[in-house]
Coordinates of C-alpha atoms in Angstrom, one line a residue:
X1 CA 4.6 20.3 -52.8
X2 CA 5.8 24.0 -50.6
X3 CA 3.6 26.0 -48.7
X4 CA 3.4 29.4 -50.0
X5 CA 2.9 30.7 -46.4
X6 CA 4.3 30.2 -42.6
X7 CA 2.2 28.0 -40.6
X8 CA 0.9 29.8 -37.4
X9 CA -0.3 27.6 -35.2
X10 CA -3.3 28.6 -32.7
X11 CA -1.8 26.7 -29.7
X12 CA 1.3 28.4 -28.5
X13 CA 4.4 26.0 -27.6
X14 CA 5.8 26.3 -24.3
X15 CA 8.9 24.7 -23.4
X16 CA 8.3 24.8 -19.5
X17 CA 5.1 22.5 -19.6
X18 CA 5.8 19.2 -18.3
X19 CA 4.9 17.6 -21.7
X20 CA 7.7 17.2 -24.6
X21 CA 7.5 19.5 -26.7
X22 CA 7.5 17.2 -29.5
X23 CA 3.9 16.3 -28.4
X24 CA 3.0 19.7 -27.7
X25 CA 3.5 20.2 -31.5
X26 CA 1.4 16.5 -32.2
X27 CA -1.7 17.9 -30.3
X28 CA -1.4 21.4 -31.7
X29 CA -1.4 19.8 -35.5
X30 CA -4.2 18.0 -34.5
X31 CA -6.3 20.5 -33.3
X32 CA -6.1 22.4 -36.6
X33 CA -6.7 19.4 -38.6
X34 CA -9.9 18.5 -36.0
X35 CA -10.9 22.1 -36.8
X36 CA -10.7 22.4 -40.1
X37 CA -8.0 24.7 -41.3
X38 CA -5.8 22.0 -42.4
X39 CA -8.0 20.2 -44.7
X40 CA -7.0 16.3 -46.3
X41 CA -4.2 16.4 -48.5
X42 CA -3.1 19.7 -47.3
X43 CA 0.7 20.0 -47.5
X44 CA 2.6 20.9 -44.4
X45 CA 5.9 22.7 -44.4
X46 CA 9.2 20.7 -44.3
X47 CA 10.5 19.9 -41.0
X48 CA 13.4 22.2 -41.3
X49 CA 11.1 25.1 -42.6
X50 CA 8.8 24.4 -39.5
X51 CA 11.8 24.1 -37.0
X52 CA 12.7 27.5 -38.1
X53 CA 9.2 29.1 -38.2
X54 CA 8.7 27.8 -34.6
X55 CA 12.2 28.1 -33.2
X56 CA 12.3 24.3 -32.4
X57 CA 14.8 21.8 -33.1
X58 CA 14.6 20.0 -36.5
X59 CA 14.5 16.6 -34.7
X60 CA 11.6 17.9 -32.4
X61 CA 9.2 18.6 -35.6
X62 CA 10.9 15.2 -37.2
X63 CA 9.7 13.2 -34.2
X64 CA 6.1 14.9 -34.0
X65 CA 5.3 14.1 -38.1
X66 CA 6.3 10.4 -37.3
X67 CA 4.2 10.0 -34.4
X68 CA 1.3 11.8 -36.4
X69 CA 2.1 9.8 -39.6
X70 CA 1.9 6.5 -37.2
X71 CA -1.5 7.5 -35.8
X72 CA -2.7 8.2 -39.4
X73 CA -3.0 12.0 -39.0
X74 CA -0.6 12.8 -41.9
X75 CA 0.9 10.7 -44.7
X76 CA 4.4 11.0 -46.6
X77 CA 4.0 10.6 -50.2
X78 CA 7.6 10.7 -52.4
X79 CA 8.6 14.5 -53.4
X80 CA 5.0 15.6 -52.2
X81 CA 6.3 15.7 -48.6
X82 CA 4.2 15.4 -45.8
X83 CA 0.6 16.1 -45.7
X84 CA -2.5 16.0 -43.8
X85 CA -3.9 12.3 -44.2
X86 CA -6.4 12.4 -47.2
X87 CA -8.6 9.2 -45.6
X88 CA -9.8 10.8 -42.6
X89 CA -13.3 10.1 -41.8
X90 CA -15.8 13.1 -41.3
X91 CA -15.1 14.2 -37.7
X92 CA -12.1 12.4 -36.4
X93 CA -11.8 11.8 -32.8
X94 CA -10.9 14.6 -30.5
X95 CA -7.5 15.0 -29.5
X96 CA -6.5 15.8 -26.1
X97 CA -6.2 19.5 -25.2
X98 CA -2.7 19.9 -23.6
X99 CA -3.5 23.4 -22.2
X100 CA -6.9 21.9 -20.8
X101 CA -6.7 21.2 -16.9
X102 CA -5.3 17.6 -16.2
X103 CA -8.5 16.9 -13.8
X104 CA -11.2 16.2 -16.8
X105 CA -13.5 14.5 -15.9
X106 CA -13.7 10.9 -18.2
X107 CA -16.2 10.0 -20.4
X108 CA -16.3 6.0 -19.6
X109 CA -17.4 4.5 -16.5
X110 CA -15.1 3.4 -13.6
X111 CA -15.2 2.2 -9.7
X112 CA -15.2 5.2 -7.3
X113 CA -12.6 5.5 -4.6
X114 CA -14.3 5.5 -1.0
X115 CA -15.1 8.9 0.9
X116 CA -12.5 9.1 3.2
X117 CA -9.3 9.8 1.1
X118 CA -6.2 7.2 1.2
X119 CA -3.6 8.4 4.1
X120 CA -0.2 9.5 2.6
X121 CA 2.4 11.6 4.2
X122 CA 1.0 15.1 4.9
X123 CA 4.2 17.5 4.4
X124 CA 5.5 19.5 7.5
X125 CA 2.6 17.9 9.7
X126 CA 3.7 15.6 12.6
X127 CA 1.9 12.4 11.5
X128 CA 0.9 10.0 14.5
X129 CA 0.8 6.7 12.9
X130 CA -0.8 3.6 13.8
X131 CA 2.3 1.8 14.3
X132 CA 4.9 2.5 11.8
X133 CA 8.8 1.8 12.5
X134 CA 11.2 4.4 12.3
X135 CA 13.4 3.8 8.8
X136 CA 16.4 6.1 10.1
X137 CA 17.2 3.4 12.6
X138 CA 18.5 0.7 9.6
X139 CA 21.9 1.8 8.2
X140 CA 21.4 2.7 4.4
X141 CA 24.9 1.4 3.8
X142 CA 24.2 -2.0 5.3
X143 CA 21.1 -2.1 2.8
X144 CA 23.2 -0.5 -0.2
X145 CA 25.7 -3.3 0.7
X146 CA 23.0 -6.2 0.4
X147 CA 21.3 -4.4 -2.6
X148 CA 24.9 -4.8 -4.4
X149 CA 25.8 -8.0 -3.3
X150 CA 22.4 -9.5 -4.6
X151 CA 22.7 -7.8 -7.7
X152 CA 26.0 -9.8 -8.2
X153 CA 24.4 -12.9 -6.9
X154 CA 21.7 -13.2 -9.1
X155 CA 23.7 -11.7 -12.4
X156 CA 26.3 -14.6 -11.9
X157 CA 23.7 -17.0 -12.0
X158 CA 21.5 -15.5 -15.2
X159 CA 18.4 -14.8 -12.3
X160 CA 18.0 -11.1 -13.2
X161 CA 15.2 -12.4 -15.9
X162 CA 11.9 -13.4 -15.0
X163 CA 11.1 -15.8 -12.2
X164 CA 9.0 -17.8 -10.1
X165 CA 5.6 -15.6 -8.6
X166 CA 5.6 -17.1 -5.2
X167 CA 9.1 -15.0 -5.1
X168 CA 12.8 -15.3 -4.3
X169 CA 13.7 -19.0 -3.5
X170 CA 16.1 -17.6 -1.4
X171 CA 14.0 -15.5 0.7
X172 CA 11.5 -18.0 0.9
X173 CA 13.8 -20.5 2.6
X174 CA 15.1 -18.0 4.8
X175 CA 11.5 -17.3 5.9
X176 CA 11.3 -21.0 6.4
X177 CA 13.8 -20.9 9.0
X178 CA 13.1 -18.1 10.9
X179 CA 9.2 -19.4 11.0
X180 CA 10.5 -22.2 12.5
X181 CA 12.9 -21.1 14.9
X182 CA 11.0 -17.9 16.3
X183 CA 7.4 -18.7 15.7
X184 CA 7.4 -22.7 15.8
X185 CA 5.6 -22.6 12.3
X186 CA 6.7 -26.3 10.2
X187 CA 7.0 -24.5 6.6
X188 CA 9.0 -25.0 3.4
X189 CA 9.2 -23.1 0.1
X190 CA 6.4 -24.6 -1.1
X191 CA 4.3 -23.4 1.4
X192 CA 5.4 -19.6 1.3
X193 CA 4.7 -16.8 -1.2
X194 CA 6.0 -13.4 -1.1
X195 CA 4.3 -10.2 -1.4
X196 CA 4.6 -6.3 -2.0
X197 CA 3.5 -5.8 1.8
X198 CA 1.2 -7.4 4.1
X199 CA -1.6 -5.4 2.5
X200 CA -1.1 -7.0 -1.0
X201 CA -1.2 -10.8 0.8
X202 CA -4.2 -9.8 2.5
X203 CA -6.0 -8.9 -0.6
X204 CA -4.9 -12.1 -2.3
X205 CA -6.5 -14.5 0.6
X206 CA -9.3 -12.3 0.1
X207 CA -9.4 -13.0 -3.7
X208 CA -8.9 -16.8 -2.8
X209 CA -11.5 -17.3 -0.5
X210 CA -14.1 -15.2 -2.2
X211 CA -17.3 -17.3 -3.2
X212 CA -21.2 -15.9 -4.2
X213 CA -23.5 -16.0 -1.1
X214 CA -20.3 -16.2 1.6
X215 CA -19.8 -13.5 3.9
X216 CA -16.1 -12.4 6.0
X217 CA -16.4 -12.0 9.6
X218 CA -14.0 -9.3 11.3
X219 CA -14.1 -7.9 14.8
X220 CA -15.9 -4.8 15.7
X221 CA -12.8 -2.6 16.2
X222 CA -10.5 -3.7 13.1
X223 CA -8.0 -3.0 10.4
X224 CA -10.1 -0.8 7.7
X225 CA -7.7 -1.6 4.5
X226 CA -8.3 -5.4 5.2
X227 CA -12.1 -4.5 5.5
X228 CA -11.8 -3.2 2.0
X229 CA -9.8 -5.6 0.5
X230 CA -12.6 -8.4 1.7
X231 CA -15.1 -6.5 0.2
X232 CA -13.4 -5.6 -3.0
X233 CA -13.0 -9.6 -3.5
X234 CA -17.0 -9.6 -3.2
X235 CA -17.5 -10.6 0.1
X236 CA -19.5 -8.6 2.7
X237 CA -18.2 -8.4 6.1
X238 CA -20.0 -8.8 9.0
X239 CA -18.9 -7.2 12.2
X240 CA -18.5 -9.3 15.4
X241 CA -18.6 -8.3 18.9
X242 CA -15.5 -7.6 21.3
X243 CA -15.1 -7.9 25.0
X244 CA -12.4 -6.6 27.1
X245 CA -10.3 -9.6 26.5
X246 CA -11.1 -9.8 23.0
X247 CA -13.1 -11.0 20.1
X248 CA -16.5 -12.6 21.1
X249 CA -16.5 -16.4 20.0
X250 CA -19.9 -17.2 20.7
X251 CA -20.7 -14.3 18.2
X252 CA -18.9 -15.9 15.6
X253 CA -20.7 -19.2 16.0
X254 CA -23.8 -17.4 16.1
X255 CA -23.0 -15.8 12.9
X256 CA -21.7 -19.2 11.5
X257 CA -25.2 -20.5 11.9
X258 CA -26.8 -17.7 10.3
X259 CA -24.3 -17.1 7.1
X260 CA -22.2 -18.9 4.8
X261 CA -19.1 -17.5 6.1
X262 CA -15.9 -18.2 4.2
X263 CA -13.1 -16.0 6.1
X264 CA -12.7 -14.9 9.6
X265 CA -10.4 -11.8 9.6
X266 CA -7.9 -11.9 12.9
X267 CA -5.0 -10.1 14.5
X268 CA -4.8 -12.6 17.6
X269 CA -0.8 -11.5 18.5
X270 CA -1.6 -7.7 19.0
X271 CA -5.5 -7.0 18.4
X272 CA -5.5 -4.1 15.7
X273 CA -5.9 -1.4 16.8
X274 CA -6.7 -2.5 20.9
X275 CA -3.5 -4.3 21.2
X276 CA -5.5 -7.0 23.3
X277 CA -3.6 -10.5 23.0
X278 CA -6.1 -13.2 22.3
X279 CA -6.0 -15.8 25.0
X280 CA -5.2 -19.6 24.3
X281 CA -8.9 -20.8 24.8
X282 CA -10.4 -18.2 22.6
X283 CA -7.9 -19.2 19.8
X284 CA -8.7 -23.3 20.2
X285 CA -12.3 -22.3 20.2
X286 CA -11.9 -20.3 17.1
X287 CA -9.8 -23.1 15.4
X288 CA -12.6 -25.6 16.0
X289 CA -15.1 -23.6 14.8
X290 CA -13.2 -22.9 11.6
X291 CA -12.9 -26.8 11.1
X292 CA -16.7 -27.2 11.8
X293 CA -17.8 -24.7 9.6
X294 CA -15.2 -25.0 7.0
X295 CA -14.2 -21.0 7.0
X296 CA -10.5 -20.0 6.9
X297 CA -8.8 -17.6 9.4
X298 CA -6.7 -15.0 8.1
X299 CA -4.0 -14.4 10.5
X300 CA -2.4 -11.0 10.1
X301 CA 0.6 -11.4 12.4
X302 CA 1.8 -7.7 11.6
X303 CA 4.6 -6.8 14.3
X304 CA 5.1 -10.1 16.0
X305 CA 8.7 -9.5 16.1
X306 CA 9.0 -6.5 18.8
X307 CA 8.1 -7.9 22.0
X308 CA 8.4 -5.0 25.0
X309 CA 7.1 -7.5 27.8
X310 CA 6.5 -11.3 28.1
X311 CA 7.3 -13.5 25.8
X312 CA 4.3 -14.0 22.7
X313 CA 1.7 -16.6 22.2
X314 CA 2.7 -18.5 19.1
X315 CA 1.2 -17.9 15.8
X316 CA -2.0 -19.5 15.4
X317 CA -0.8 -21.0 11.9
X318 CA 1.6 -22.9 14.3
X319 CA -0.9 -25.7 15.4
X320 CA -3.5 -25.1 12.9
X321 CA -2.0 -24.9 9.5
X322 CA -4.9 -26.4 7.7
X323 CA -7.4 -23.7 8.7
X324 CA -5.0 -20.7 8.8
X325 CA -3.7 -18.4 5.8
X326 CA -0.7 -16.7 7.4
X327 CA 0.1 -13.0 7.0
X328 CA 3.3 -11.7 7.7
X329 CA 5.7 -8.6 7.0
X330 CA 9.2 -7.8 7.0
X331 CA 8.2 -4.1 6.0
X332 CA 7.7 -3.3 10.1
X333 CA 11.1 -5.3 11.0
X334 CA 12.9 -3.5 8.4
X335 CA 11.2 -0.9 6.2
X336 CA 8.3 -0.1 5.0
X337 CA 9.9 1.2 1.6
X338 CA 11.1 -2.5 1.1
X339 CA 7.6 -3.5 0.5
X340 CA 8.3 -7.4 1.6
X341 CA 5.5 -9.3 3.0
X342 CA 4.2 -12.8 2.7
X343 CA 1.7 -15.8 2.8
X344 CA 2.0 -18.9 4.5
X345 CA -1.1 -21.3 3.2
X346 CA -0.8 -25.4 2.3
X347 CA 1.0 -25.4 -0.8
X348 CA -2.2 -26.1 -2.7
X349 CA -3.3 -22.8 -1.7
X350 CA 0.2 -20.9 -2.2
X351 CA -0.3 -22.1 -5.8
X352 CA -3.1 -20.4 -6.3
X353 CA -2.0 -17.2 -4.6
X354 CA 0.8 -17.6 -6.8
X355 CA -1.3 -17.4 -10.0
X356 CA -3.3 -14.4 -8.3
X357 CA 0.3 -12.8 -8.3
X358 CA 1.3 -14.0 -12.1
X359 CA -1.8 -12.1 -13.3
X360 CA -1.6 -8.9 -11.1
X361 CA 2.3 -8.4 -10.5
X362 CA 4.0 -10.9 -12.8
X363 CA 6.5 -11.7 -10.2
X364 CA 8.4 -10.0 -7.3
X365 CA 11.0 -7.6 -6.9
X366 CA 13.7 -10.1 -6.8
X367 CA 16.8 -7.9 -5.9
X368 CA 14.8 -6.9 -3.1
X369 CA 13.8 -10.0 -1.8
X370 CA 17.5 -11.5 -2.2
X371 CA 18.9 -8.5 -0.9
X372 CA 16.3 -9.0 2.4
X373 CA 17.7 -12.8 2.2
X374 CA 21.2 -11.6 2.9
X375 CA 20.5 -9.3 5.1
X376 CA 18.4 -12.3 7.6
X377 CA 21.3 -14.6 7.2
X378 CA 24.3 -12.3 7.7
X379 CA 22.4 -11.3 11.2
X380 CA 21.7 -7.7 10.3
X381 CA 17.8 -8.1 10.6
X382 CA 18.4 -9.8 14.2
X383 CA 21.2 -7.1 15.5
X384 CA 18.5 -4.4 14.1
X385 CA 15.8 -6.0 15.7
X386 CA 18.0 -6.1 18.9
X387 CA 18.5 -2.3 19.0
X388 CA 14.9 -1.0 17.5
X389 CA 12.9 -3.4 20.0
X390 CA 15.2 -1.4 23.3
X391 CA 14.7 2.0 21.7
X392 CA 11.0 1.5 20.7
X393 CA 10.3 0.5 24.7
X394 CA 12.0 3.5 25.7
X395 CA 9.5 5.7 23.3
X396 CA 6.8 3.7 24.7
X397 CA 7.2 4.3 28.4
X398 CA 7.5 8.0 27.4
X399 CA 4.4 8.3 25.1
X400 CA 2.6 6.2 27.8
X401 CA 3.5 8.6 30.5
X402 CA 2.7 11.5 28.5
X403 CA -0.8 10.0 27.3
X404 CA -2.1 9.2 31.1
X405 CA -0.7 12.5 32.3
X406 CA -2.7 14.7 29.5
X407 CA -5.7 12.4 28.4
X408 CA -6.4 11.1 32.2
X409 CA -9.8 13.1 32.3
X410 CA -10.8 11.9 28.5
X411 CA -9.5 8.3 27.7
X412 CA -8.0 5.2 29.0
X413 CA -5.1 4.3 27.4
X414 CA -3.4 0.6 27.1
X415 CA 0.0 -0.3 27.8
X416 CA 0.8 -2.6 24.7
X417 CA 3.3 -5.5 25.9
X418 CA 4.5 -5.6 22.4
X419 CA 4.0 -3.7 18.7
X420 CA 4.6 -0.1 17.7
X421 CA 1.5 1.4 18.8
X422 CA -0.8 2.1 22.2
X423 CA -5.1 2.2 21.8
X424 CA -6.3 5.3 23.6
X425 CA -10.0 4.5 24.1
X426 CA -12.3 7.9 24.6
X427 CA -14.8 8.1 27.4
X428 CA -15.2 12.0 26.5
X429 CA -16.7 11.9 22.9
X430 CA -17.1 15.5 22.9
X431 CA -13.2 16.0 23.4
X432 CA -12.6 12.9 20.9
X433 CA -14.3 15.7 18.3
X434 CA -12.6 18.2 19.0
X435 CA -9.8 16.8 18.7
X436 CA -10.6 15.2 15.4
X437 CA -11.5 18.5 14.3
X438 CA -8.9 20.8 15.2
X439 CA -5.7 18.4 14.8
X440 CA -5.4 19.6 11.1
X441 CA -5.1 23.1 12.1
X442 CA -2.4 22.6 14.7
X443 CA -0.1 20.6 11.9
X444 CA -0.9 16.8 13.1
X445 CA -2.4 14.0 11.3
X446 CA -3.5 10.6 12.7
X447 CA -6.1 7.9 11.3
X448 CA -9.6 9.0 12.4
X449 CA -11.7 7.1 15.2
X450 CA -14.4 5.7 12.6
X451 CA -11.4 4.2 10.5
X452 CA -11.4 1.5 13.0
X453 CA -15.0 0.9 13.9
X454 CA -16.7 -1.8 12.0
X455 CA -20.3 -1.1 13.6
X456 CA -22.1 1.3 15.8
X457 CA -21.8 -0.8 18.9
X458 CA -17.4 -0.5 18.9
X459 CA -15.9 2.1 21.1
X460 CA -14.4 5.2 20.0
X461 CA -10.4 5.5 20.3
X462 CA -7.3 6.5 18.8
X463 CA -4.5 4.2 17.8
X464 CA -1.0 5.9 18.2
X465 CA 2.4 5.1 16.9
X466 CA 5.3 5.4 19.3
X467 CA 8.0 3.9 17.5
X468 CA 8.3 6.3 14.3
X469 CA 8.9 9.6 15.8
X470 CA 11.5 10.7 18.6
X471 CA 9.6 11.1 21.9
X472 CA 10.1 14.7 22.1
X473 CA 8.3 15.3 19.1
X474 CA 5.6 12.6 20.2
X475 CA 5.1 14.0 23.6
X476 CA 4.7 17.5 22.1
X477 CA 2.1 16.2 19.7
X478 CA 0.2 14.6 22.8
X479 CA 0.1 17.9 24.6
X480 CA -1.4 19.5 21.8
X481 CA -4.3 17.6 21.4
X482 CA -5.2 17.3 25.0
X483 CA -5.0 21.0 24.9
X484 CA -7.6 20.7 21.9
X485 CA -9.8 18.7 23.7
X486 CA -9.7 20.4 26.7
X487 CA -11.1 23.2 24.6
X488 CA -7.5 25.5 25.3
X489 CA -6.1 25.8 21.9

């Protein structure tokens, strides 16, 4: 059956829209059906005729018709051609209006994000990060060669399908050697689970440890994403006070006697954000408390490799693997974009972690993991580390000098013996408020002081990364912030 008239659509099709033309036609026809202009059983033009009327490729119209038939809006019937479905219920579901704003509110309930927006790169601004590496230092040709080798390695062994949710065995074996030789840890491939960065590892650990009625502990100055992961797993997070030498161990014991504690989140190597190294006596007392009260210590060793001064202490996991879930990262050592982190824990715990990976991520990125393993085995990681550490040490010293010169009247700075950032603790809170209020207008962004504070007793400060920028750019940013703090700019 042929239509005696051309079909004029209320919604015009626009090839400049992001939506494909055939989907625009799908929504335009649904709109005409919904408003009653095209009634059940109404014939539609042939694909050739409608394509000619609308100035479209016939395949575009054919794709739209096929999509609408599969959804039940249209039907075909031999010689009668294509028509509006005869069995549509009264008031069919409303179609999405492709011309409507994309920020239309959903009709369903969902968990809203926190008030503070997620941290993303901010265009041309200077981003004073909390301790990121300089990705430009790692030679891209070396990375490309490693990926090519990994792809050929996996293809020849028919290992390009789904694999072990614990991650690439090749990378886990490489980590076993690194952890044994560099960090004094006894591990094997069964006690390691590869994750997409350390944040995923922290989140998995939180989910493994959460149980009804239990709480987690964290220092009053701490890593906000870890707190979010613990809370997201259903555990309230209680703050523990800090002194000049780190966490108050007596306060940890007091909390354990008042609450059922499932986890203590800790960054003992370089405390986040203050960079304090936790002394051995406190580490041993915390391990004793963990064994006494049955909680796990989540040890986030996020920047262990970068030693700018004295030799580091061994991780707590090296001498207390029964109470520590160890979180490590290769993202800072190599490139954040690689997204390679890992968990080390007893094999039974890793089996549970692998299950969580399997239901949320399926498996890891085998090509990336094998490529990283080859970089480790071929010595490229060690060579890069030596070069980067030398550069970061120089950048640290330059930034420290600038901070001491510019901020002496507002804050005190801690010169870190390792890591990728320094802590600036403010005693002039008015200056800090002025800096945080005026930084964006000056083209500088950084994590706000409140993001580090778990309770009102914590001090105020900013964590300034010195690794990811050239020294002149970081010094420029410090000078701008200091002038804002003094009310000069």
